[in-house]
Amino acid sequence: MRVEVEEKVLSENDKLAIGLRERFARDKVLCVNLISSPGSGKTALLERTLEILPKTARVALLTGDLQTENDARRLARAGFPVKQITTGDTCHLDASMIIKALADWDLAGIDILFIENVGNLVCPTSYDLGEHAKIVLLSVTEGEDKPLKYPSIFAIAELCIINKIDLLPYVPFDLERAIANARHVHPGMEIVQTSCTKVQGLEPWLAWIERRRAQVMAE
Ligand SMILES: Nc1nc2c(ncn2[C@@H]2O[C@H](COP(=O)(O)OP(=O)(O)O)[C@@H](O)[C@H]2O)c(=O)[nH]1
Ligand SMILES: [Mg+2]
């Protein structure tokens, strides 16, 4: 008799991500991984979020780009701890980069860790960073077909943020179709609509953070 034994071969990144997930669970840190094309508004969303959160919130941020400290500088203005990860030629963050960046931070003193991934709708999708949730941003200048063209990130992201809705009068973007496309690849997907320049629509996003944070505390 032959018995088929199927074993999932964990990649080196998966193993490191398991360690990160255990650390986040132990210290009750909600870790959120923001993913989008370059320029969709990841940094802008975080800037607005940090302006709204109480100054006493125990929030920290890691932000990834190929080059420059620009985003870390933008985010640091709010006064929360932030570190830039520059990846050189690499189109995504991986778990080893997160471990290195967290080396001199005490996770017990952090309640929410936001990770802004490198701008890319493909590569970051397949890298587990030990996060609780991946969030995908789609801005209205990118076209409503992107969920269909890049389904993987929309399929696994817990929340989709459609950003730059202030530009809807000026660009040919079919909002209803974009929502239908996202829900085609991810039935029932939670979708919020924001403008980070006009500071509109952020309440459901803040409520999402609150809800996920409560879940982490209860685990
Ligand atoms: N009109 C408009 N512009 C936005 C909005 N959010 C971000 N932007 C602009 O889009 C550009 C890219 O934003 P950024 O936050 O750097 O995107 P990231 O590359 O995803 O981090 C910047 O010029 C922002 O000011 C928005 O809601 N509406
Ligand atoms: Mg950015």
PDB file of C-alpha atoms in Angstrom, residues 34-43 116-122 124 136-139 142 146 150 153-154 164:
ATOM      1  CA  LEU A  34      -0.321  48.394   2.939  1.00  0.00           C
ATOM      2  CA  ILE A  35       0.105  47.443  -0.721  1.00  0.00           C
ATOM      3  CA  SER A  36      -0.585  49.380  -3.933  1.00  0.00           C
ATOM      4  CA  SER A  37       0.944  50.674  -7.144  1.00  0.00           C
ATOM      5  CA  PRO A  38       3.411  53.541  -6.696  1.00  0.00           C
ATOM      6  CA  GLY A  39       1.521  56.780  -6.112  1.00  0.00           C
ATOM      7  CA  SER A  40      -1.885  55.424  -5.042  1.00  0.00           C
ATOM      8  CA  GLY A  41      -1.600  57.258  -1.733  1.00  0.00           C
ATOM      9  CA  LYS A  42      -0.221  54.803   0.847  1.00  0.00           C
ATOM     10  CA  THR A  43       1.942  57.457   2.507  1.00  0.00           C
ATOM     11  CA  GLU A 116       3.976  50.583   3.852  1.00  0.00           C
ATOM     12  CA  ASN A 117       5.211  48.128   1.254  1.00  0.00           C
ATOM     13  CA  VAL A 118       7.179  48.994  -1.876  1.00  0.00           C
ATOM     14  CA  GLY A 119       4.843  50.391  -4.560  1.00  0.00           C
ATOM     15  CA  ASN A 120       3.943  47.332  -6.619  1.00  0.00           C
ATOM     16  CA  LEU A 121       0.699  45.380  -7.075  1.00  0.00           C
ATOM     17  CA  VAL A 122       2.401  42.048  -7.758  1.00  0.00           C
ATOM     18  CA  PRO A 124       4.525  42.161  -2.260  1.00  0.00           C
ATOM     19  CA  VAL A 136      -4.812  47.082  -0.993  1.00  0.00           C
ATOM     20  CA  LEU A 137      -5.167  50.667  -2.228  1.00  0.00           C
ATOM     21  CA  LEU A 138      -6.475  51.488  -5.680  1.00  0.00           C
ATOM     22  CA  SER A 139      -6.630  55.115  -6.766  1.00  0.00           C
ATOM     23  CA  GLU A 142      -5.394  53.741 -12.184  1.00  0.00           C
ATOM     24  CA  LYS A 146      -6.966  46.691 -12.051  1.00  0.00           C
ATOM     25  CA  TYR A 150      -3.915  41.939 -10.766  1.00  0.00           C
ATOM     26  CA  ILE A 153      -3.581  41.041  -4.167  1.00  0.00           C
ATOM     27  CA  PHE A 154      -7.321  41.805  -4.323  1.00  0.00           C
ATOM     28  CA  LYS A 164      -8.441  59.898  -4.653  1.00  0.00           C
TER      29      LYS A 164
END
